[in-house]
Amino acid sequence: MPSTAVRARLGLAGALAAVLVAAGAVAGPAAQAHERPGHGKPPATLAELAQRHGRYFGSATDNPELTDAAYTKILGREFDMITPGNGMKWYATEPQQGVFDWTAGDEIVALARGHRQKVRAHTLVWHSQLPDWLTGRQWTADELRAVLKKHIQTEVRHYRGKVYSWDVVNEAFNEDGTYRETVFYKTLGPGYIADALRWAREADPKAKLYLNDYNIEAVGPKSDAYHALAKELKARHVPLDGIGMQAHLALQYGYPTTLPDNLRRFARLGLDTALTEVDVRMLMPATDEKLAQQAEWYRDLTKACVTVRRCVGVTVWDYTDKYSWIPAVFPEEGAALPWDEQLAPKPAYRAIREALS
């Protein structure tokens, strides 16, 4: 798993070093010496380093890749929070109206339990990846409200006591801060968000409830819309525990320098925040310069969460380029994650470790 740069820097010798390298539990020798000096102890994992700050460090995963033993070994060791990339979305969990299928989600929950990891459950209400039976007809407000309530409460009750949190509503706003014209918004109006939160809380009073979106890391129209909505929901005593900032970033568009300020203003509302779907893509091919810049961004993102009160953790959107969603959606881009396609750690991995050390 280690990159050429890591192998060149390793100061360990003998069979033990080879075992550690094969297991993927490597960092720069300086970090190793700082974290667990002497006696051949393995370096701390990302999860262990984050826990020292009262944070978690997680990864998304998806069911098809769970047959990859080398992949799942790292997934089970380095992280303490897992997000199912697709297995809990509406198309997977209610493929026919009133007919529920928990197979994919249950597999991820069982995997997490086997590694003593928590689960960020994703997602209950989203405009994408909806089943045809839902999108292929017109609904009255009463009909759709009943469908939405049943879906939310059936799924949340199924996973009650098994998950840390829910992304209850995902991607509710446009870039300019207006509401996204989803089937839910067009049929039910903006009140569907408060209803969804209330129904989720009824079904599992202990799970943390989040609103989640991309391009809200910086202060701007879209994050302002979430701030205003969160303030309104809190004033109305609607259950809302946190705001998830996906942090799908791209080198060519610049770093969200106001992220710390943005995290703080949500904390002042009494809300947790989390970086929930982190990746940092680049125009291909990758170069040493781009990988170094990417590492700085991962370091800065991680530091922002560690240093800002009520940012509870960071989740990368899968940890390896081998299973990244980026190339399929952005064909000229990629290399977005801290491990490469061979499951070797990149400069970004070491930068995260430094931010947590």
mmCIF file of C-alpha atoms in Angstrom:
data_model
loop_
_atom_site.group_PDB
_atom_site.id
_atom_site.type_symbol
_atom_site.label_atom_id
_atom_site.label_comp_id
_atom_site.label_asym_id
_atom_site.label_seq_id
_atom_site.Cartn_x
_atom_site.Cartn_y
_atom_site.Cartn_z
ATOM 1 C CA MET A 1 0.000 0.000 0.000
ATOM 2 C CA PRO A 2 2.741 2.639 0.672
ATOM 3 C CA SER A 3 3.812 4.948 -2.104
ATOM 4 C CA THR A 4 7.354 5.139 -3.435
ATOM 5 C CA ALA A 5 7.883 8.299 -1.393
ATOM 6 C CA VAL A 6 6.779 6.574 1.783
ATOM 7 C CA ARG A 7 8.931 3.535 1.132
ATOM 8 C CA ALA A 8 11.925 5.806 0.579
ATOM 9 C CA ARG A 9 11.334 7.570 3.876
ATOM 10 C CA LEU A 10 10.706 4.572 6.093
ATOM 11 C CA GLY A 11 13.309 4.297 8.791
ATOM 12 C CA LEU A 12 12.125 0.896 10.020
ATOM 13 C CA ALA A 13 13.921 -2.257 9.102
ATOM 14 C CA GLY A 14 13.347 -5.968 8.940
ATOM 15 C CA ALA A 15 10.305 -8.116 8.790
ATOM 16 C CA LEU A 16 8.193 -5.933 11.063
ATOM 17 C CA ALA A 17 8.479 -2.982 8.685
ATOM 18 C CA ALA A 18 7.435 -5.203 5.797
ATOM 19 C CA VAL A 19 4.379 -6.313 7.731
ATOM 20 C CA LEU A 20 3.406 -2.739 8.513
ATOM 21 C CA VAL A 21 3.861 -1.671 4.902
ATOM 22 C CA ALA A 22 1.764 -4.553 3.653
ATOM 23 C CA ALA A 23 -0.945 -3.633 6.112
ATOM 24 C CA GLY A 24 -0.926 -0.040 4.921
ATOM 25 C CA ALA A 25 -0.362 1.393 8.390
ATOM 26 C CA VAL A 26 2.485 3.675 7.467
ATOM 27 C CA ALA A 27 3.337 7.290 7.890
ATOM 28 C CA GLY A 28 6.507 9.290 7.658
ATOM 29 C CA PRO A 29 9.152 8.177 10.192
ATOM 30 C CA ALA A 30 8.949 11.491 12.024
ATOM 31 C CA ALA A 31 5.220 11.036 12.547
ATOM 32 C CA GLN A 32 5.796 7.444 13.702
ATOM 33 C CA ALA A 33 8.416 8.495 16.197
ATOM 34 C CA HIS A 34 6.158 11.240 17.525
ATOM 35 C CA GLU A 35 3.074 9.056 17.844
ATOM 36 C CA ARG A 36 4.254 5.698 19.153
ATOM 37 C CA PRO A 37 7.982 5.637 19.723
ATOM 38 C CA GLY A 38 9.931 2.444 20.041
ATOM 39 C CA HIS A 39 9.061 -1.182 20.687
ATOM 40 C CA GLY A 40 7.793 -1.773 17.136
ATOM 41 C CA LYS A 41 4.317 -0.431 17.830
ATOM 42 C CA PRO A 42 2.287 0.409 14.716
ATOM 43 C CA PRO A 43 1.539 4.069 14.070
ATOM 44 C CA ALA A 44 -1.796 5.436 15.174
ATOM 45 C CA THR A 45 -4.600 5.240 12.635
ATOM 46 C CA LEU A 46 -6.440 8.296 11.329
ATOM 47 C CA ALA A 47 -9.332 7.398 13.620
ATOM 48 C CA GLU A 48 -7.064 7.166 16.659
ATOM 49 C CA LEU A 49 -5.423 10.484 15.852
ATOM 50 C CA ALA A 50 -8.830 12.152 15.397
ATOM 51 C CA GLN A 51 -10.123 10.679 18.645
ATOM 52 C CA ARG A 52 -7.380 12.521 20.512
ATOM 53 C CA HIS A 53 -9.165 15.709 19.446
ATOM 54 C CA GLY A 54 -12.636 14.354 20.249
ATOM 55 C CA ARG A 55 -13.359 13.920 16.529
ATOM 56 C CA TYR A 56 -13.994 10.985 14.212
ATOM 57 C CA PHE A 57 -12.363 10.266 10.864
ATOM 58 C CA GLY A 58 -14.520 8.316 8.450
ATOM 59 C CA SER A 59 -14.871 6.984 4.942
ATOM 60 C CA ALA A 60 -17.758 6.293 2.639
ATOM 61 C CA THR A 61 -17.970 2.839 1.120
ATOM 62 C CA ASP A 62 -20.229 0.951 -1.242
ATOM 63 C CA ASN A 63 -21.360 -2.646 -1.423
ATOM 64 C CA PRO A 64 -19.622 -3.788 -4.649
ATOM 65 C CA GLU A 65 -16.156 -3.048 -3.264
ATOM 66 C CA LEU A 66 -16.638 -5.055 -0.080
ATOM 67 C CA THR A 67 -15.374 -8.163 -1.874
ATOM 68 C CA ASP A 68 -11.937 -6.500 -2.135
ATOM 69 C CA ALA A 69 -10.104 -7.877 0.912
ATOM 70 C CA ALA A 70 -7.144 -5.505 0.679
ATOM 71 C CA TYR A 71 -9.548 -2.574 0.496
ATOM 72 C CA THR A 72 -11.711 -3.673 3.424
ATOM 73 C CA LYS A 73 -8.640 -4.305 5.579
ATOM 74 C CA ILE A 74 -7.656 -0.633 5.357
ATOM 75 C CA LEU A 75 -11.283 0.487 5.633
ATOM 76 C CA GLY A 76 -11.691 -1.463 8.855
ATOM 77 C CA ARG A 77 -8.436 -0.282 10.391
ATOM 78 C CA GLU A 78 -8.026 3.412 9.574
ATOM 79 C CA PHE A 79 -11.556 4.750 10.146
ATOM 80 C CA ASP A 80 -14.105 4.852 12.958
ATOM 81 C CA MET A 81 -17.110 6.161 10.993
ATOM 82 C CA ILE A 82 -18.610 4.662 7.835
ATOM 83 C CA THR A 83 -21.106 6.181 5.375
ATOM 84 C CA PRO A 84 -22.956 3.962 2.884
ATOM 85 C CA GLY A 85 -22.449 5.614 -0.485
ATOM 86 C CA ASN A 86 -25.638 4.269 -2.072
ATOM 87 C CA GLY A 87 -27.164 1.448 -0.044
ATOM 88 C CA MET A 88 -29.531 3.582 2.057
ATOM 89 C CA LYS A 89 -30.810 5.848 -0.741
ATOM 90 C CA TRP A 90 -34.464 5.673 -1.759
ATOM 91 C CA TYR A 91 -33.965 3.674 -4.982
ATOM 92 C CA ALA A 92 -32.186 0.957 -2.995
ATOM 93 C CA THR A 93 -34.401 0.851 0.090
ATOM 94 C CA GLU A 94 -37.903 1.210 -1.437
ATOM 95 C CA PRO A 95 -37.579 0.067 -5.069
ATOM 96 C CA GLN A 96 -41.329 -0.558 -5.231
ATOM 97 C CA GLN A 97 -43.886 1.480 -3.345
ATOM 98 C CA GLY A 98 -44.327 -0.007 0.105
ATOM 99 C CA VAL A 99 -41.799 -2.787 -0.589
ATOM 100 C CA PHE A 100 -38.595 -2.218 1.374
ATOM 101 C CA ASP A 101 -35.204 -3.821 0.827
ATOM 102 C CA TRP A 102 -32.550 -3.407 3.510
ATOM 103 C CA THR A 103 -29.955 -5.745 2.001
ATOM 104 C CA ALA A 104 -27.347 -3.181 0.965
ATOM 105 C CA GLY A 105 -27.703 -0.960 4.015
ATOM 106 C CA ASP A 106 -27.650 -3.880 6.419
ATOM 107 C CA GLU A 107 -24.412 -5.135 4.884
ATOM 108 C CA ILE A 108 -22.702 -1.802 5.550
ATOM 109 C CA VAL A 109 -24.045 -1.652 9.114
ATOM 110 C CA ALA A 110 -22.830 -5.210 9.783
ATOM 111 C CA LEU A 111 -19.408 -4.345 8.356
ATOM 112 C CA ALA A 112 -19.175 -1.289 10.606
ATOM 113 C CA ARG A 113 -20.269 -3.219 13.671
ATOM 114 C CA GLY A 114 -17.666 -5.871 12.954
ATOM 115 C CA HIS A 115 -14.975 -3.181 13.092
ATOM 116 C CA ARG A 116 -16.547 -1.264 16.001
ATOM 117 C CA GLN A 117 -17.284 1.676 13.726
ATOM 118 C CA LYS A 118 -20.253 4.030 13.790
ATOM 119 C CA VAL A 119 -22.445 4.786 10.763
ATOM 120 C CA ARG A 120 -23.443 8.120 9.238
ATOM 121 C CA ALA A 121 -26.651 7.084 7.476
ATOM 122 C CA HIS A 122 -27.159 8.696 4.048
ATOM 123 C CA THR A 123 -29.750 9.813 2.887
ATOM 124 C CA LEU A 124 -33.536 9.992 3.443
ATOM 125 C CA VAL A 125 -34.733 12.822 1.164
ATOM 126 C CA TRP A 126 -32.896 13.687 -2.040
ATOM 127 C CA HIS A 127 -33.913 14.694 -5.542
ATOM 128 C CA SER A 128 -31.627 12.130 -7.179
ATOM 129 C CA GLN A 129 -31.565 8.312 -7.330
ATOM 130 C CA LEU A 130 -35.301 8.101 -6.736
ATOM 131 C CA PRO A 131 -37.241 5.022 -7.904
ATOM 132 C CA ASP A 132 -39.299 5.263 -11.081
ATOM 133 C CA TRP A 133 -42.556 4.693 -9.215
ATOM 134 C CA LEU A 134 -41.962 7.940 -7.335
ATOM 135 C CA THR A 135 -40.826 10.128 -10.228
ATOM 136 C CA GLY A 136 -43.055 8.672 -12.943
ATOM 137 C CA ARG A 137 -46.366 10.150 -11.832
ATOM 138 C CA GLN A 138 -47.991 13.260 -10.421
ATOM 139 C CA TRP A 139 -48.801 13.388 -6.698
ATOM 140 C CA THR A 140 -51.186 15.490 -4.702
ATOM 141 C CA ALA A 141 -49.704 17.136 -1.630
ATOM 142 C CA ASP A 142 -51.557 14.744 0.694
ATOM 143 C CA GLU A 143 -50.433 11.696 -1.288
ATOM 144 C CA LEU A 144 -46.778 12.678 -1.415
ATOM 145 C CA ARG A 145 -46.687 13.732 2.241
ATOM 146 C CA ALA A 146 -47.958 10.293 3.223
ATOM 147 C CA VAL A 147 -45.412 8.580 0.950
ATOM 148 C CA LEU A 148 -42.565 10.690 2.302
ATOM 149 C CA LYS A 149 -43.519 10.148 5.935
ATOM 150 C CA LYS A 150 -43.843 6.395 5.480
ATOM 151 C CA HIS A 151 -40.485 6.136 3.728
ATOM 152 C CA ILE A 152 -38.632 8.197 6.320
ATOM 153 C CA GLN A 153 -40.129 6.559 9.354
ATOM 154 C CA THR A 154 -39.901 3.000 8.031
ATOM 155 C CA GLU A 155 -36.223 3.384 7.186
ATOM 156 C CA VAL A 156 -35.254 5.273 10.330
ATOM 157 C CA ARG A 157 -37.076 2.743 12.517
ATOM 158 C CA HIS A 158 -35.313 -0.120 10.761
ATOM 159 C CA TYR A 159 -31.931 1.387 11.659
ATOM 160 C CA ARG A 160 -32.978 2.763 15.034
ATOM 161 C CA GLY A 161 -30.153 2.360 17.514
ATOM 162 C CA LYS A 162 -27.778 1.206 14.759
ATOM 163 C CA VAL A 163 -26.616 4.523 13.280
ATOM 164 C CA TYR A 164 -24.967 7.648 14.653
ATOM 165 C CA SER A 165 -26.757 10.148 12.432
ATOM 166 C CA TRP A 166 -28.917 10.713 9.351
ATOM 167 C CA ASP A 167 -28.478 13.052 6.425
ATOM 168 C CA VAL A 168 -32.214 13.719 6.526
ATOM 169 C CA VAL A 169 -32.459 16.163 3.606
ATOM 170 C CA ASN A 170 -29.695 16.292 1.019
ATOM 171 C CA GLU A 171 -28.988 19.160 -1.405
ATOM 172 C CA ALA A 172 -32.108 21.246 -0.836
ATOM 173 C CA PHE A 173 -30.758 24.532 -2.262
ATOM 174 C CA ASN A 174 -29.460 25.922 -5.560
ATOM 175 C CA GLU A 175 -26.158 27.786 -5.799
ATOM 176 C CA ASP A 176 -27.889 31.160 -5.462
ATOM 177 C CA GLY A 177 -29.599 30.147 -2.224
ATOM 178 C CA THR A 178 -33.036 29.493 -3.718
ATOM 179 C CA TYR A 179 -34.806 26.216 -3.048
ATOM 180 C CA ARG A 180 -34.038 23.416 -5.476
ATOM 181 C CA GLU A 181 -37.131 22.569 -7.560
ATOM 182 C CA THR A 182 -37.437 18.956 -6.449
ATOM 183 C CA VAL A 183 -40.588 16.859 -6.564
ATOM 184 C CA PHE A 184 -40.844 17.399 -2.808
ATOM 185 C CA TYR A 185 -40.462 21.176 -2.934
ATOM 186 C CA LYS A 186 -42.796 21.624 -5.915
ATOM 187 C CA THR A 187 -45.506 19.476 -4.362
ATOM 188 C CA LEU A 188 -45.137 20.206 -0.644
ATOM 189 C CA GLY A 189 -43.368 23.569 -0.475
ATOM 190 C CA PRO A 190 -40.374 24.334 1.769
ATOM 191 C CA GLY A 191 -42.139 22.872 4.798
ATOM 192 C CA TYR A 192 -41.147 19.369 3.672
ATOM 193 C CA ILE A 193 -37.750 19.917 5.310
ATOM 194 C CA ALA A 194 -39.165 20.571 8.775
ATOM 195 C CA ASP A 195 -41.609 17.686 8.353
ATOM 196 C CA ALA A 196 -38.807 15.311 7.373
ATOM 197 C CA LEU A 197 -36.774 16.283 10.431
ATOM 198 C CA ARG A 198 -39.744 15.848 12.763
ATOM 199 C CA TRP A 199 -40.637 12.451 11.305
ATOM 200 C CA ALA A 200 -37.043 11.256 11.606
ATOM 201 C CA ARG A 201 -36.840 12.364 15.230
ATOM 202 C CA GLU A 202 -40.083 10.546 16.041
ATOM 203 C CA ALA A 203 -38.702 7.356 14.519
ATOM 204 C CA ASP A 204 -35.326 7.513 16.316
ATOM 205 C CA PRO A 205 -35.030 10.092 19.111
ATOM 206 C CA LYS A 206 -31.308 9.450 19.588
ATOM 207 C CA ALA A 207 -29.886 9.699 16.062
ATOM 208 C CA LYS A 208 -28.290 13.017 15.118
ATOM 209 C CA LEU A 209 -30.209 14.763 12.326
ATOM 210 C CA TYR A 210 -28.370 16.686 9.596
ATOM 211 C CA LEU A 211 -28.999 18.775 6.528
ATOM 212 C CA ASN A 212 -26.270 18.064 3.972
ATOM 213 C CA ASP A 213 -25.077 19.816 0.808
ATOM 214 C CA TYR A 214 -22.125 20.631 -1.454
ATOM 215 C CA ASN A 215 -20.578 24.056 -2.106
ATOM 216 C CA ILE A 216 -21.549 25.310 1.347
ATOM 217 C CA GLU A 217 -18.054 25.147 2.822
ATOM 218 C CA ALA A 218 -17.420 28.851 2.206
ATOM 219 C CA VAL A 219 -19.551 31.759 3.339
ATOM 220 C CA GLY A 220 -21.786 32.653 0.383
ATOM 221 C CA PRO A 221 -25.368 32.625 -0.927
ATOM 222 C CA LYS A 222 -25.864 28.881 -0.604
ATOM 223 C CA SER A 223 -24.410 28.553 2.891
ATOM 224 C CA ASP A 224 -26.273 31.740 3.868
ATOM 225 C CA ALA A 225 -29.511 30.002 2.863
ATOM 226 C CA TYR A 226 -28.692 27.075 5.133
ATOM 227 C CA HIS A 227 -27.764 29.408 7.964
ATOM 228 C CA ALA A 228 -31.068 31.267 7.645
ATOM 229 C CA LEU A 229 -33.048 28.024 7.419
ATOM 230 C CA ALA A 230 -31.229 26.504 10.400
ATOM 231 C CA LYS A 231 -31.859 29.626 12.457
ATOM 232 C CA GLU A 232 -35.552 29.504 11.555
ATOM 233 C CA LEU A 233 -35.835 25.778 12.323
ATOM 234 C CA LYS A 234 -34.138 26.194 15.687
ATOM 235 C CA ALA A 235 -36.475 29.094 16.560
ATOM 236 C CA ARG A 236 -39.449 26.845 15.750
ATOM 237 C CA HIS A 237 -37.989 23.991 17.813
ATOM 238 C CA VAL A 238 -37.734 21.736 14.778
ATOM 239 C CA PRO A 239 -35.212 18.972 15.560
ATOM 240 C CA LEU A 240 -31.926 19.713 13.798
ATOM 241 C CA ASP A 241 -28.548 18.690 15.186
ATOM 242 C CA GLY A 242 -26.057 19.527 12.478
ATOM 243 C CA ILE A 243 -25.054 20.792 9.053
ATOM 244 C CA GLY A 244 -23.050 18.522 6.773
ATOM 245 C CA MET A 245 -20.659 20.242 4.389
ATOM 246 C CA GLN A 246 -19.821 17.746 1.675
ATOM 247 C CA ALA A 247 -16.531 19.395 0.637
ATOM 248 C CA HIS A 248 -16.288 17.979 -2.878
ATOM 249 C CA LEU A 249 -13.481 20.336 -3.915
ATOM 250 C CA ALA A 250 -11.497 20.838 -7.122
ATOM 251 C CA LEU A 251 -8.035 22.399 -7.327
ATOM 252 C CA GLN A 252 -8.961 24.516 -10.344
ATOM 253 C CA TYR A 253 -11.758 26.304 -8.465
ATOM 254 C CA GLY A 254 -9.853 27.424 -5.387
ATOM 255 C CA TYR A 255 -9.927 26.610 -1.699
ATOM 256 C CA PRO A 256 -12.865 27.773 0.518
ATOM 257 C CA THR A 257 -10.800 30.045 2.759
ATOM 258 C CA THR A 258 -13.803 31.143 4.826
ATOM 259 C CA LEU A 259 -14.486 27.571 5.976
ATOM 260 C CA PRO A 260 -13.436 28.182 9.616
ATOM 261 C CA ASP A 261 -15.678 31.247 9.870
ATOM 262 C CA ASN A 262 -18.532 29.303 8.318
ATOM 263 C CA LEU A 263 -18.123 26.416 10.761
ATOM 264 C CA ARG A 264 -18.116 28.872 13.662
ATOM 265 C CA ARG A 265 -21.319 30.634 12.663
ATOM 266 C CA PHE A 266 -23.238 27.361 12.579
ATOM 267 C CA ALA A 267 -21.758 26.452 15.956
ATOM 268 C CA ARG A 268 -23.121 29.739 17.311
ATOM 269 C CA LEU A 269 -26.590 28.488 16.371
ATOM 270 C CA GLY A 270 -26.018 25.505 18.639
ATOM 271 C CA LEU A 271 -25.391 23.106 15.765
ATOM 272 C CA ASP A 272 -22.741 20.499 15.112
ATOM 273 C CA THR A 273 -20.969 20.575 11.773
ATOM 274 C CA ALA A 274 -19.156 17.856 9.860
ATOM 275 C CA LEU A 275 -17.194 17.547 6.632
ATOM 276 C CA THR A 276 -19.162 14.679 5.176
ATOM 277 C CA GLU A 277 -18.040 13.749 1.634
ATOM 278 C CA VAL A 278 -14.525 15.090 1.254
ATOM 279 C CA ASP A 279 -12.529 14.665 -1.925
ATOM 280 C CA VAL A 280 -10.195 17.038 -3.756
ATOM 281 C CA ARG A 281 -10.123 16.342 -7.483
ATOM 282 C CA MET A 282 -7.729 17.695 -10.087
ATOM 283 C CA LEU A 283 -7.429 17.969 -13.851
ATOM 284 C CA MET A 284 -5.578 14.905 -15.048
ATOM 285 C CA PRO A 285 -2.847 13.882 -15.310
ATOM 286 C CA ALA A 286 -1.802 14.198 -11.684
ATOM 287 C CA THR A 287 1.578 15.799 -11.067
ATOM 288 C CA ASP A 288 3.771 16.129 -8.002
ATOM 289 C CA GLU A 289 2.820 19.809 -7.834
ATOM 290 C CA LYS A 290 -0.918 19.065 -7.939
ATOM 291 C CA LEU A 291 -0.581 16.293 -5.363
ATOM 292 C CA ALA A 292 1.316 18.664 -3.064
ATOM 293 C CA GLN A 293 -1.420 21.297 -3.401
ATOM 294 C CA GLN A 294 -4.059 18.643 -2.789
ATOM 295 C CA ALA A 295 -2.217 17.604 0.373
ATOM 296 C CA GLU A 296 -2.268 21.198 1.634
ATOM 297 C CA TRP A 297 -6.021 21.341 1.095
ATOM 298 C CA TYR A 298 -6.589 18.095 2.974
ATOM 299 C CA ARG A 299 -4.386 19.426 5.776
ATOM 300 C CA ASP A 300 -6.306 22.702 5.933
ATOM 301 C CA LEU A 301 -9.718 21.008 5.846
ATOM 302 C CA THR A 302 -8.732 18.682 8.660
ATOM 303 C CA LYS A 303 -7.212 21.483 10.735
ATOM 304 C CA ALA A 304 -10.365 23.571 10.327
ATOM 305 C CA CYS A 305 -12.498 20.794 11.770
ATOM 306 C CA VAL A 306 -10.045 20.079 14.594
ATOM 307 C CA THR A 307 -9.766 23.705 15.648
ATOM 308 C CA VAL A 308 -13.380 24.847 15.337
ATOM 309 C CA ARG A 309 -15.732 24.014 18.174
ATOM 310 C CA ARG A 310 -18.564 21.606 17.313
ATOM 311 C CA CYS A 311 -17.053 20.316 14.076
ATOM 312 C CA VAL A 312 -17.398 16.659 15.031
ATOM 313 C CA GLY A 313 -15.500 14.891 12.286
ATOM 314 C CA VAL A 314 -14.338 14.378 8.714
ATOM 315 C CA THR A 315 -15.461 11.730 6.216
ATOM 316 C CA VAL A 316 -13.714 11.178 2.877
ATOM 317 C CA TRP A 317 -15.964 10.058 0.025
ATOM 318 C CA ASP A 318 -14.336 6.663 -0.083
ATOM 319 C CA TYR A 319 -10.657 6.688 0.709
ATOM 320 C CA THR A 320 -9.061 5.388 -2.493
ATOM 321 C CA ASP A 321 -8.984 6.559 -6.100
ATOM 322 C CA LYS A 322 -9.707 2.935 -7.035
ATOM 323 C CA TYR A 323 -13.360 3.449 -6.084
ATOM 324 C CA SER A 324 -13.812 7.200 -6.567
ATOM 325 C CA TRP A 325 -16.971 8.485 -8.251
ATOM 326 C CA ILE A 326 -15.084 11.397 -9.825
ATOM 327 C CA PRO A 327 -13.810 9.955 -13.164
ATOM 328 C CA ALA A 328 -17.275 8.694 -14.136
ATOM 329 C CA VAL A 329 -18.854 12.111 -13.532
ATOM 330 C CA PHE A 330 -15.919 14.395 -14.437
ATOM 331 C CA PRO A 331 -14.092 12.470 -17.202
ATOM 332 C CA GLU A 332 -11.059 14.776 -17.348
ATOM 333 C CA GLU A 333 -10.566 14.795 -13.576
ATOM 334 C CA GLY A 334 -9.587 12.398 -10.824
ATOM 335 C CA ALA A 335 -6.898 11.439 -8.265
ATOM 336 C CA ALA A 336 -9.176 12.961 -5.611
ATOM 337 C CA LEU A 337 -8.554 10.801 -2.547
ATOM 338 C CA PRO A 338 -5.806 10.188 0.042
ATOM 339 C CA TRP A 339 -4.961 6.695 -1.267
ATOM 340 C CA ASP A 340 -4.213 5.946 -4.928
ATOM 341 C CA GLU A 341 -5.691 3.211 -7.125
ATOM 342 C CA GLN A 342 -3.170 0.681 -5.801
ATOM 343 C CA LEU A 343 -4.244 1.477 -2.210
ATOM 344 C CA ALA A 344 -0.962 3.293 -1.583
ATOM 345 C CA PRO A 345 -1.077 6.429 0.595
ATOM 346 C CA LYS A 346 -0.495 9.729 -1.194
ATOM 347 C CA PRO A 347 0.890 13.025 0.148
ATOM 348 C CA ALA A 348 -2.696 13.888 1.178
ATOM 349 C CA TYR A 349 -2.729 10.953 3.615
ATOM 350 C CA ARG A 350 0.430 12.156 5.316
ATOM 351 C CA ALA A 351 -0.931 15.727 5.393
ATOM 352 C CA ILE A 352 -4.061 14.546 7.198
ATOM 353 C CA ARG A 353 -1.899 12.732 9.731
ATOM 354 C CA GLU A 354 0.136 15.888 10.313
ATOM 355 C CA ALA A 355 -3.041 17.935 10.831
ATOM 356 C CA LEU A 356 -4.221 15.425 13.430
ATOM 357 C CA SER A 357 -0.855 14.946 15.171
#
